Coordinates of C-alpha atoms in Angstrom, one line a residue:
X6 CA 20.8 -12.7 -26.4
X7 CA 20.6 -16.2 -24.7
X8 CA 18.4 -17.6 -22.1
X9 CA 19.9 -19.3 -19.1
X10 CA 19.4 -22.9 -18.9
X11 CA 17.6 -23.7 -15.6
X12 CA 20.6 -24.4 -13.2
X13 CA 22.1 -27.5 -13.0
X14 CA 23.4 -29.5 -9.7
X15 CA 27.0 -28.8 -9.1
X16 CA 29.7 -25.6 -9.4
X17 CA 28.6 -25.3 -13.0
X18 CA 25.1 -24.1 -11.8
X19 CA 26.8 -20.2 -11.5
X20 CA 27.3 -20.1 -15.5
X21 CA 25.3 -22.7 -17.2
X22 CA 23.9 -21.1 -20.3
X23 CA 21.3 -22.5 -23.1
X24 CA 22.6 -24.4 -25.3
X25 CA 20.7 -26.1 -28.1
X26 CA 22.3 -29.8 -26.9
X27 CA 19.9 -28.8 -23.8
X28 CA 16.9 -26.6 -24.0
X29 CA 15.0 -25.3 -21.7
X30 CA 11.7 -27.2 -21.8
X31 CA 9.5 -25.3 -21.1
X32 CA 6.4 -23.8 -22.9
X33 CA 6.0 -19.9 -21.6
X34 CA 8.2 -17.0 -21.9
X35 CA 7.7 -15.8 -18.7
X36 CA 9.2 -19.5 -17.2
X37 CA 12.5 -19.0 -19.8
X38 CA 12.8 -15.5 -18.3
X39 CA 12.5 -16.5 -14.7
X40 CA 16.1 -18.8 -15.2
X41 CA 17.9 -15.2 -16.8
X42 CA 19.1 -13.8 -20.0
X43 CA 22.3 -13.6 -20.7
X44 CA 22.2 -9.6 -21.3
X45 CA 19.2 -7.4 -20.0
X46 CA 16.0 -6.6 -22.0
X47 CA 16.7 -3.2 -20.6
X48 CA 18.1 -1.5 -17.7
X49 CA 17.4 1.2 -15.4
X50 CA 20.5 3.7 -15.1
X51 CA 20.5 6.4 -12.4
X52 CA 22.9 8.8 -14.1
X53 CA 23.4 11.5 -10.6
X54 CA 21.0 11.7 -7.2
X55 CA 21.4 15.5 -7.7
X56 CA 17.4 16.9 -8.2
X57 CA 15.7 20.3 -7.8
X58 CA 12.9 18.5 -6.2
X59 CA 12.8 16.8 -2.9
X60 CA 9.9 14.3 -3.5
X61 CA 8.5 12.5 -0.4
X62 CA 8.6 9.2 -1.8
X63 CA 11.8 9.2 -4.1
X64 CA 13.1 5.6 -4.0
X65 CA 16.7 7.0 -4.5
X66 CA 16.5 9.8 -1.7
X67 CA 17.7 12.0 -4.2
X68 CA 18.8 15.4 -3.8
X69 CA 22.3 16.0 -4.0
X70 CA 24.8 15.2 -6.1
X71 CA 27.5 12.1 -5.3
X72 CA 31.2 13.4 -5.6
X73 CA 32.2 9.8 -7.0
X74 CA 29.8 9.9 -9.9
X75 CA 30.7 7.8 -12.9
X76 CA 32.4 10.5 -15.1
X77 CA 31.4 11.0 -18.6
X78 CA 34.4 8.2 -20.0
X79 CA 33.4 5.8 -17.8
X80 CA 29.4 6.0 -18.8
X81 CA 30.6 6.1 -22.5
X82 CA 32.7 2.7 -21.3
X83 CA 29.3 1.1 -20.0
X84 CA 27.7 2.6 -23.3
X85 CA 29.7 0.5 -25.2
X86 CA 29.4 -2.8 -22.6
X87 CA 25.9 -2.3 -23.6
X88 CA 26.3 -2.3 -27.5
X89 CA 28.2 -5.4 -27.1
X90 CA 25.6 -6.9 -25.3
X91 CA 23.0 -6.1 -27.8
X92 CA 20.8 -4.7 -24.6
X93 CA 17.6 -2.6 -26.6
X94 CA 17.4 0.2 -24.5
X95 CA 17.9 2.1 -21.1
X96 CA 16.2 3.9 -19.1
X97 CA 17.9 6.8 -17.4
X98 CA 17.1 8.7 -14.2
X99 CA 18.4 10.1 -11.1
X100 CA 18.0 12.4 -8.9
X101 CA 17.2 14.4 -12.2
X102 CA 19.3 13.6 -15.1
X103 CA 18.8 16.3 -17.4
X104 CA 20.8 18.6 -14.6
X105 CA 24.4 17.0 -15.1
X106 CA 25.8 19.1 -17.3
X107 CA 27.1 15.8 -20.2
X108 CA 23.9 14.6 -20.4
X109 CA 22.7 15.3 -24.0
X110 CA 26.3 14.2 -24.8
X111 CA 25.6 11.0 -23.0
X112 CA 22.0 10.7 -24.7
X113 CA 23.8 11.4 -28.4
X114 CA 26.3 9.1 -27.6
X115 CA 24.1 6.2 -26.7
X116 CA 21.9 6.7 -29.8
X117 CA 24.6 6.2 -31.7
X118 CA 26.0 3.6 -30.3
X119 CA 22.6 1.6 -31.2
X120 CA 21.7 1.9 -27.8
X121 CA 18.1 3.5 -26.9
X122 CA 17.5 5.6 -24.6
X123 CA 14.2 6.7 -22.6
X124 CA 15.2 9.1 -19.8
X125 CA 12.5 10.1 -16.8
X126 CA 12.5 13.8 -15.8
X127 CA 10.4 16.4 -13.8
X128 CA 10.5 18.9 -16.9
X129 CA 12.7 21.7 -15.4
X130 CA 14.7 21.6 -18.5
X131 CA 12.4 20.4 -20.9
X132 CA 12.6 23.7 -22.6
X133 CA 10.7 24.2 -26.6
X134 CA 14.5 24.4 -28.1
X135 CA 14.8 21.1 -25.8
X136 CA 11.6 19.8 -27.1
X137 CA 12.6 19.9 -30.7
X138 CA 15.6 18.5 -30.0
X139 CA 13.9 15.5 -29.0
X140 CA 11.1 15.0 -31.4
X141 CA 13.6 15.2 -34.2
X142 CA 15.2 11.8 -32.6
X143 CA 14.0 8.4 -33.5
X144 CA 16.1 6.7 -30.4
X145 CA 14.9 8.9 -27.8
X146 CA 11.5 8.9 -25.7
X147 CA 11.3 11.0 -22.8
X148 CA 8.9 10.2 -19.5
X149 CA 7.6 13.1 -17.3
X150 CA 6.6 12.6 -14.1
X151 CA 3.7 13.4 -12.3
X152 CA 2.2 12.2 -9.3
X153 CA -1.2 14.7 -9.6
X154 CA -3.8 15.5 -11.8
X155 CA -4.3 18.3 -10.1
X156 CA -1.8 20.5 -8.5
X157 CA -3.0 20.0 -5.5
X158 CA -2.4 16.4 -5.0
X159 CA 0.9 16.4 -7.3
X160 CA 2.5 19.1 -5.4
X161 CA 1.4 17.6 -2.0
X162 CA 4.7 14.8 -2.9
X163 CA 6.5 16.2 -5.5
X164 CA 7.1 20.3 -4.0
X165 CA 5.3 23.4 -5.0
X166 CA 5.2 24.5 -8.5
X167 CA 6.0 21.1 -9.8
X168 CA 2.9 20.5 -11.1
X169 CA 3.0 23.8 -13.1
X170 CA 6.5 22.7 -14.4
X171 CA 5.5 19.1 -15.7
X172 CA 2.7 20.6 -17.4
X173 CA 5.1 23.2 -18.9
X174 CA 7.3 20.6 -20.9
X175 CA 4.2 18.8 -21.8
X176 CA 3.0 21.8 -23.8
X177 CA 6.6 22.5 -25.2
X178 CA 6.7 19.0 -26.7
X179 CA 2.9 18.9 -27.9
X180 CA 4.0 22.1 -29.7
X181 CA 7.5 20.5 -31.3
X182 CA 5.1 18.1 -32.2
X183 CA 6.5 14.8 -29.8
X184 CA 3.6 12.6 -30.2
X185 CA 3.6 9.5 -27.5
X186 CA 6.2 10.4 -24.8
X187 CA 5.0 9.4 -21.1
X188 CA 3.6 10.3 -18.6
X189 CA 4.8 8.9 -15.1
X190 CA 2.6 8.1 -12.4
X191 CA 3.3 6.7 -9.2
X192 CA -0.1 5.3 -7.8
X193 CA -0.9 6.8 -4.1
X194 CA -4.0 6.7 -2.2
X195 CA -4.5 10.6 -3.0
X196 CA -4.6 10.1 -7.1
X197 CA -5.8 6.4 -7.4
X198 CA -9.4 8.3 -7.7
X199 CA -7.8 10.5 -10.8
X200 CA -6.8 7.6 -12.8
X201 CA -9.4 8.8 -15.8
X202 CA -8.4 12.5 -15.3
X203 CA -4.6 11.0 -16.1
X204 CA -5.8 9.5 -18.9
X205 CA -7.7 12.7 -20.0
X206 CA -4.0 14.7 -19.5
X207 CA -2.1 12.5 -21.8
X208 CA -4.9 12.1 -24.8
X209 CA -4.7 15.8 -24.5
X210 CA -0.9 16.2 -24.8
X211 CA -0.5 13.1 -27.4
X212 CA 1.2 11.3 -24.9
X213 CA 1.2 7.7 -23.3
X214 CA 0.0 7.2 -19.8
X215 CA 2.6 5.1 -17.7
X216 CA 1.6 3.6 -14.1
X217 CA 3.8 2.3 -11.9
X218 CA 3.4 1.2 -8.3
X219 CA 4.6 3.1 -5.1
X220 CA 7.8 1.4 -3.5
X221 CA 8.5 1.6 0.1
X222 CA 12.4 2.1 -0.5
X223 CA 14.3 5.6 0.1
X224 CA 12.1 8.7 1.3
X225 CA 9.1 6.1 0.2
X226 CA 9.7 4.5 3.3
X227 CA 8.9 7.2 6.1
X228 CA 5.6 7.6 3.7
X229 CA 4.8 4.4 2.6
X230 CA 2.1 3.9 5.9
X231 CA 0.3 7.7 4.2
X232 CA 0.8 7.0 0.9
X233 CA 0.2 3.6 -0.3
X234 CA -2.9 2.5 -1.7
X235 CA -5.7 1.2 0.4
X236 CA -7.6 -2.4 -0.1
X237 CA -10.6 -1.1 -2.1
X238 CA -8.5 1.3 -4.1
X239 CA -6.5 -1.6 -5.0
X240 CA -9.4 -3.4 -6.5
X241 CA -10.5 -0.2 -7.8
X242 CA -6.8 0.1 -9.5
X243 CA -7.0 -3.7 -10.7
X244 CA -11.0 -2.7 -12.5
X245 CA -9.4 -0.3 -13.8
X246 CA -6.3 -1.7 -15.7
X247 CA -8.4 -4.4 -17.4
X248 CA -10.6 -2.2 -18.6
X249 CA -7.8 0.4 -19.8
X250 CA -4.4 -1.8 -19.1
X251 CA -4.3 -2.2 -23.6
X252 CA -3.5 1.9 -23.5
X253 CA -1.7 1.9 -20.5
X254 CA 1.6 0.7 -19.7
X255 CA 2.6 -0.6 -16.3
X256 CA 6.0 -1.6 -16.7
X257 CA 4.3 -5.1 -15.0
X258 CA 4.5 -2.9 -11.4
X259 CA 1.4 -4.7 -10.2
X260 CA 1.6 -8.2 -11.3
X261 CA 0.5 -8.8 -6.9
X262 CA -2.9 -7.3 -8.2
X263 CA -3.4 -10.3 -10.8
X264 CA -4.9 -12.5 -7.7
X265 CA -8.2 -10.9 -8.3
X266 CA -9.1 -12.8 -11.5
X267 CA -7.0 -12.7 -14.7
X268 CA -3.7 -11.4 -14.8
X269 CA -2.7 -8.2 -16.1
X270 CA -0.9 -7.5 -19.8
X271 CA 2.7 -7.7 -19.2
X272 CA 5.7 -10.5 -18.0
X273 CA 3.7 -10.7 -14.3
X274 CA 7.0 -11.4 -12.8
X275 CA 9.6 -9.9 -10.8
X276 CA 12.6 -9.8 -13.2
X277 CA 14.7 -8.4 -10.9
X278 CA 18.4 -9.5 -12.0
X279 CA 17.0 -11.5 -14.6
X280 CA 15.5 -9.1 -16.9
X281 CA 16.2 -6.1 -15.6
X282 CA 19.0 -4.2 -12.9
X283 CA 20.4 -0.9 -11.8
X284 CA 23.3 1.1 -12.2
X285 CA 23.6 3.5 -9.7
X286 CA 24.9 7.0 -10.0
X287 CA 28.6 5.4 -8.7
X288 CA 28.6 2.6 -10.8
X289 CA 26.8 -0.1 -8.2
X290 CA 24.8 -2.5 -9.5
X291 CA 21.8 -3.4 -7.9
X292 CA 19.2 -6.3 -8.9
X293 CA 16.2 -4.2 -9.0
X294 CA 15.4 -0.6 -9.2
X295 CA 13.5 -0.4 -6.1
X296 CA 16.1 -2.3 -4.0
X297 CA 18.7 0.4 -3.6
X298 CA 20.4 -1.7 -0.5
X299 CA 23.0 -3.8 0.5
X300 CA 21.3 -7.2 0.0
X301 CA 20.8 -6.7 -3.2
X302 CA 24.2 -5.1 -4.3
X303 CA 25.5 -7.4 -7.2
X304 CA 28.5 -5.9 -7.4
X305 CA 30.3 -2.5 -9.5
X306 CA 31.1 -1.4 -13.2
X307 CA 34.7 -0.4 -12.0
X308 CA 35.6 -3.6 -11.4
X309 CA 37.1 -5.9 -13.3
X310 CA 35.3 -7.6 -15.9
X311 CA 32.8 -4.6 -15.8
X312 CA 29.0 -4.8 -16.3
X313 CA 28.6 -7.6 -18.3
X314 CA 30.6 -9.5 -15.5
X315 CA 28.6 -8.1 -12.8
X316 CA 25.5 -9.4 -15.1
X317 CA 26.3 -12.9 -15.8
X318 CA 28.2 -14.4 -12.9
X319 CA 27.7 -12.4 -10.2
X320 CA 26.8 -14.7 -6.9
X321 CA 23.5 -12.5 -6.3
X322 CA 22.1 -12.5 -10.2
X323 CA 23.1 -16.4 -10.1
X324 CA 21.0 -17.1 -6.5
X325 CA 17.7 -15.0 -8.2
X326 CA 18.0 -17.0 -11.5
X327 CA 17.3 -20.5 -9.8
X328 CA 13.8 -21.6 -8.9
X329 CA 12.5 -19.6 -6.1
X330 CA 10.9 -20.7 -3.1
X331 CA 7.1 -19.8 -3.0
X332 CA 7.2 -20.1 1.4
X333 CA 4.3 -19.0 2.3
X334 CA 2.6 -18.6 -0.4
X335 CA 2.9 -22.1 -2.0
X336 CA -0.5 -22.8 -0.4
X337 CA -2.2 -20.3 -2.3
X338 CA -4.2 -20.7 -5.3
X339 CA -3.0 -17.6 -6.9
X340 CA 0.9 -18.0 -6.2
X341 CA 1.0 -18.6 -10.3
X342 CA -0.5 -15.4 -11.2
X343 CA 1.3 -13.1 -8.9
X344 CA 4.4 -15.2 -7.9
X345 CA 4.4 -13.5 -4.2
X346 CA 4.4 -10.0 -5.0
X347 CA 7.4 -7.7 -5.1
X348 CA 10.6 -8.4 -4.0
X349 CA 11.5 -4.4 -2.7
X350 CA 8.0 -4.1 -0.9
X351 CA 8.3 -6.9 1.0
X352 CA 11.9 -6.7 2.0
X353 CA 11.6 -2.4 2.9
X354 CA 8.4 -3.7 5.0
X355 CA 10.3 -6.2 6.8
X356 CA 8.4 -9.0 5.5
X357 CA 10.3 -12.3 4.3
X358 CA 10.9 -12.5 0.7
X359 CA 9.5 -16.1 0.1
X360 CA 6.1 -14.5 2.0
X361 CA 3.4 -12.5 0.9
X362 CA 3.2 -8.8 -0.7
X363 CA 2.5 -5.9 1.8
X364 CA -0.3 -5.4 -0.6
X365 CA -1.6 -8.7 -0.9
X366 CA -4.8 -8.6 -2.4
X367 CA -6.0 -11.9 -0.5
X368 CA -5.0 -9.9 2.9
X369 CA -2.4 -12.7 4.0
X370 CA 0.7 -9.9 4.2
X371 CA -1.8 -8.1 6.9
X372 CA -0.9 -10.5 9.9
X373 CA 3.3 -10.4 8.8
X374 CA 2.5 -6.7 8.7
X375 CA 1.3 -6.0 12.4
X376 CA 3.7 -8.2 13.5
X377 CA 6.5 -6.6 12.0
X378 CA 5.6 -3.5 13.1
X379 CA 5.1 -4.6 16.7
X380 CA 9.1 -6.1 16.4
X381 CA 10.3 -3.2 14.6
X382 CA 12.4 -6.1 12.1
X383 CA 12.1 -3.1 9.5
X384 CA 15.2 -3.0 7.1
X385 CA 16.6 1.3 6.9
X386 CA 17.1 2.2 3.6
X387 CA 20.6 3.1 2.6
X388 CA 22.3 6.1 0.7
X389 CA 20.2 9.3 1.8
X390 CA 21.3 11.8 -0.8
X391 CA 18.2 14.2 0.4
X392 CA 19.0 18.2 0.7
X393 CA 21.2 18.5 3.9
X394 CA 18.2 21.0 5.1
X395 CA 16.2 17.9 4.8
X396 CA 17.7 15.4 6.6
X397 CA 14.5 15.3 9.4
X398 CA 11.5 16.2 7.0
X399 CA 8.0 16.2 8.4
X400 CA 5.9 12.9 6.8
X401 CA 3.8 14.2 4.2
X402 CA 4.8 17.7 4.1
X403 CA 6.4 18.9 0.4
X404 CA 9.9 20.6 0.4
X405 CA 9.5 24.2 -1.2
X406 CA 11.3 24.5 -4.4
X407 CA 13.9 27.4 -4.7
X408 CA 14.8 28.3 -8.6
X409 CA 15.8 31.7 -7.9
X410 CA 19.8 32.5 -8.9
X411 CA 22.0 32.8 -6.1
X412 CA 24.2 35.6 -5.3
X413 CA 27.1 33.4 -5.5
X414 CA 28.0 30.1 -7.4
X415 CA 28.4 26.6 -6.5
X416 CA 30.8 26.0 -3.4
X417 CA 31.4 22.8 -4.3
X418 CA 30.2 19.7 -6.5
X419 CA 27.9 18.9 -3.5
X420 CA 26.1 22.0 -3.4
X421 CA 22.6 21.3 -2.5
X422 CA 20.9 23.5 -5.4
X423 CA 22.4 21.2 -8.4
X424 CA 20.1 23.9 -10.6
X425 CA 22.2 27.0 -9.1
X426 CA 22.3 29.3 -11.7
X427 CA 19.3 28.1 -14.1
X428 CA 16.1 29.7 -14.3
X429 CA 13.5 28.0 -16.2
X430 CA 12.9 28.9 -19.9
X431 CA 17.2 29.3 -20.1

């Protein structure tokens, strides 16, 4: 794996590479990693948007399943893009991945393929014969998400009885004896105040907590305004991390937050299409995770040339791998530390890229905020895979889960239940 050499002037700029006849002088890793790699640390790699769960604040709008799914050959062909590539892991999600029906084939297949693999998942089929399975693999970690430490706030975004079933695999791979898998948590303004009591949950199950930041992209975006964070929680968030942020990963979600003082462990740095990408459920490949949307479609697996052509010379990747324009924030003493924030929260908020964070922590995104909302400029996500009997849902209010058989099967690959006919403990 290669660094991109900061782009020269002239066509060449689109696929200049490192070369040792001209390095990239510069001192810090994080300034190598702003020009590109020429393969991914890792990736994220939606595998279906089909889901039991109708969370308010899923990124993807999961729910059902997408007819034109990559099928099994053609993730084994990306398995093996990968390999080439030497990229170290991936992380696989949905929708919830564990529900298409090749998955553990896709998993094996991976790991042997010297590929890693750390899929996230609600739990539903994180069953004790599952749970072995797992702990008796070196090149699999497994991240279960909740959003609660209680099951009251949890269920309040994730659906009732969701709570009960993330806590359920976290017993059946304590017992198989799964030491250090994760434990998801998407920061809200209802938990922020349980950050300890997460902590408390994963010392007890041997596991690792894992904070990430909520996103104001798919359903997030109708709850963004209820959900997200407010000012003093953020500082009480930021207090937190550097006194915890050793033993807690973040997956650098809140590098905006490092304009309080000192930054926070991790990259601080948006690596979106330099570091790190999507693949989507279809094959699209998108620069960042939390930027499921047109503007920042790089291009398809299907095509020719595949992933790694999609990766090195795709216009997009190429545009994010040249020095970016601070705008706004130029001016600001921080802009180092927190580089403007994140890319996804300011462009699902309507706010300009090169300005401030939603959530910056020196208020300057409040004024482009109330202004925005006063215009209406606000970008619609795109891609609603939600339950067709939630199309409309209220703001706030959790979708009821239904695990109960039906009296007849599937109609069709779409069918909105993509766990018809599984009860859990099968």
């Amino acid at each position: 794996m290669t660094i991109l050499d900061a782009p020269p002037t002239g066509t060449a700029a689109a696929t200049a590479r490192a070369t040792p006849a001209a390095p990239v002088k510069t001192q810090r890793l994080v300034d190598l990693f702003e020009y590109g790699l020429d393969s991914p640390i890792c990736l994220t790699w939606e595998l279906t948007y089909a889901c039991n769960l109708s969370c308010v604040h899923c990124l993807s709008s999961s729910g059902r399943r997408d007819p034109r799914e990559l099928s099994t050959a053609e993730c084994k062909a990306v398995i093996d893009e990968l390999e080439r590539m030497q990229v170290f892991y991936v992380n696989i999600g949905g929708g919830e991945p564990t529900v298409r029906s090749d998955f553990w084939e896709l998993v094996d297949y991976a790991t042997a393929h010297k590929v890693g693999v750390k899929f996230s998942t609600n739990g539903v089929k994180i069953t004790p014969e599952v749970a072995r399975k797992l702990a008796a693999s070196d090149y699999v970690d497994v991240q279960i998400s909740l959003d609660g430490a209680t099951a009251e706030v949890n269920d309040y975004v994730r659906g009732p009885g969701s709570y009960a079933t993330a806590m359920r695999a976290m017993q059946n791979m304590k017992d198989a004896g799964f030491t250090g898998f994760k434990i998801s948590v998407v920061c809200t303004r209802q938990n922020i105040g349980q950050l300890d009591e997460f902590k408390a949950i994963a010392d007890e199950y041997g596991a690792q907590l894992r904070l990430t930041r909520l996103r104001p992209s798919g359903r997030g975006a109708d709850v963004w305004d209820e959900l997200h964070p407010l000012p003093e929680q953020q500082r009480e968030l930021y207090d937190w991390l550097v006194a915890n942020g050793e033993n807690v990963l973040t997956g650098d979600s809140f590098f905006h937050l490092s304009a309080y003082g000192s930054a926070l462990p991790g990259l601080n740095l948006c690596g979106a299409g330099r570091v790190v990408c999507l693949i989507d459920p279809v094959g699209d490949v998108y620069a960042c995770p939390f930027a499921i949307h047109d503007e920042f479609l790089a291009g398809n697996v299907r095509s020719e040339g595949g992933f790694q052509e999609v990766w090195r010379n795709s216009e997009l990747f190429t545009r994010l791998r040249t020095p970016q324009s601070g705008g706004a924030c130029t001016s600001c003493s921080f802009f180092d530390s927190c580089k403007g924030g994140c890319m996804a929260a300011k462009f699902f908020t309507g706010l300009p890229l090169d300005g401030p964070d939603p959530e910056c922590v020196r208020g300057f995104g409040e004024e482009a905020l109330q202004k925005r909302k006063m215009d209406g400029s606000i970008p619609k996500p795109e891609g609603d895979h939600s339950h067709r009997t939630e199309r409309a849902p209220r703001r706030g209010v959790p979708v009821t889960l239904s695990l109960t058989r039906p009296a007849h099967p599937p109609v069709s690959a779409c069918e909105e239940n993509p766990l018809a006919g599984f009860t859990p403990g099968d």
